[in-house]
Amino acid sequence: MPTGAAQTKPSPHVQRKRRKRRAEILHAALRAFRTKGYHATTLDDIADDLGVRKTALYHYFPDKETILYECHREALGEIKRLMKEAQKLDTAEERLAHVIQEHVRVMTDTLEGSPLAFEVPALSGRRQAQVIAARDRYEGELRQIIDDGIKSKEFRPVDSKLAAFAILGAINWIARWYQPEGPLQGSELGAEFADYLVGGLSNARACDEIPDEMESSS
Amino acid sequence: MPTGAAQTKPSPHVQRKRRKRRAEILHAALRAFRTKGYHATTLDDIADDLGVRKTALYHYFPDKETILYECHREALGEIKRLMKEAQKLDTAEERLAHVIQEHVRVMTDTLEGSPLAFEVPALSGRRQAQVIAARDRYEGELRQIIDDGIKSKEFRPVDSKLAAFAILGAINWIARWYQPEGPLQGSELGAEFADYLVGGLSNARACDEIPDEMESSS
DNA sequence: TCAAATTTCTACCCGTCGTTCAGTTTGTCG
DNA sequence: CGACAAACTGAACGACGGGTAGAAATTTGA
């Protein structure tokens, strides 16, 4: 029993409509953030995209920052899902390729070329901490995949932390140059990125295995 | 004969002092931009860092945007220089490694972990176009290095445009996590990045050359 | 078709921040 | 020391943009 009031519950059909509207707002915001950045985006910018006055937005979100935060929540959900998928795969190389490919595809195809990684500092206090924690978790898992690959000799022995940062940087930066109307499909882009960024770690190439006699010191 | 006036020229010593102060302001701004972003940074933020009131800044720069623009000019100068250096090297692999290594080093060691690539959209009109043109030139040269390497068989045949974007993304993203006080030196970081990002392209590994019989069709 | 609920609009408030300006302090040079 | 320029200050302005209140319009459901 929350704030106990006799509110006639919102009805099932109207709820779906409201949800849809919320999503539309979030995506309009995402588009605006991508081109101008969060701080340079006004509520009017977002509202104009929907053919509405800015005050209408306040029926769905209490303030501007919450809009950004909800965008983050949606994105983090996708990220979490894709990482879970990846964990089912057998080799580190497959896992890493899947993460890169899907991360790129989600950004481009379902998140308006998500510029969210750019806007974490715009969140304040508790929310920023939450998003950073989730991001750190993701980075840690990505790093783990790389370390696993190194241990299994699939990858060269690089600094997994830096490699993870490099990979995420390359991916996040896509928001800066990707054009949804352009000829490049998100999945192709993802495949190319996975190829380049994984190839950079893969030790086994066209040539056969390299014997590992150097690290047996005794 | 410009706007002919009998201005007593500024004296040589006072000029150097002024230049130094300008540089200090630019670097304070750079630090602020890195942590908060351009739009979220107030002139008070920059001024406070220098122990001064914001109005003092107006004796050196006519407005906030010009401060950002001058930061960009300084950075682009460094970038141009480093690319020129790279062009003297013999192999594409050496050139690419040098560009990456130096780009990273300049960002971390001399530009306060430069967040400038994030702030291009904050410039308006003519200036933005100028910076973008310079950036595009740089990207083109980087891409050329990659294409050269592919042609000479040093690199795998990847999409050079995407590879260049990936590399620049990885580098630019450094601004987001690099901590000047941290243990990691800029040059080490540069070396690691060059290793990973070039290794991703290098076709020749520990194993000897791969005979190229597949593309001689006739 | 009508009432209740939901969504959106018009009009306004108010804090922040870039910017201006007139004046004071600090520094330089003869 | 004295004259002048450079560096800086403090007060105030004005615009922009986030946020609020209440009225109007639209949709929902009988």
CSV table of C-alpha atoms (C1' of nucleotides) in Angstrom, one decimal, chain A residues 8 18 21 51-53 55-56 59-60, chain C residues 4-13:
chain,number,residue,atom,x,y,z
A,8,THR,CA,-9.0,4.7,-10.6
A,18,ARG,CA,1.5,6.4,-22.5
A,21,ARG,CA,4.7,8.3,-25.9
A,51,GLY,CA,5.4,18.8,-32.8
A,52,VAL,CA,4.5,19.8,-29.3
A,53,ARG,CA,5.3,22.4,-26.7
A,55,THR,CA,5.5,21.8,-21.2
A,56,ALA,CA,3.9,18.7,-22.6
A,59,HIS,CA,3.5,15.0,-18.1
A,60,TYR,CA,5.9,12.2,-18.8
C,4,DA,C1',-14.2,12.2,-16.5
C,5,DA,C1',-9.5,11.7,-17.2
C,6,DT,C1',-5.5,12.7,-19.9
C,7,DT,C1',-2.8,15.5,-22.7
C,8,DT,C1',-1.4,19.8,-24.4
C,9,DC,C1',-1.4,24.9,-24.5
C,10,DT,C1',-0.7,29.9,-23.1
C,11,DA,C1',1.5,32.8,-20.0
C,12,DC,C1',4.6,33.6,-16.7
C,13,DC,C1',8.4,33.2,-13.1
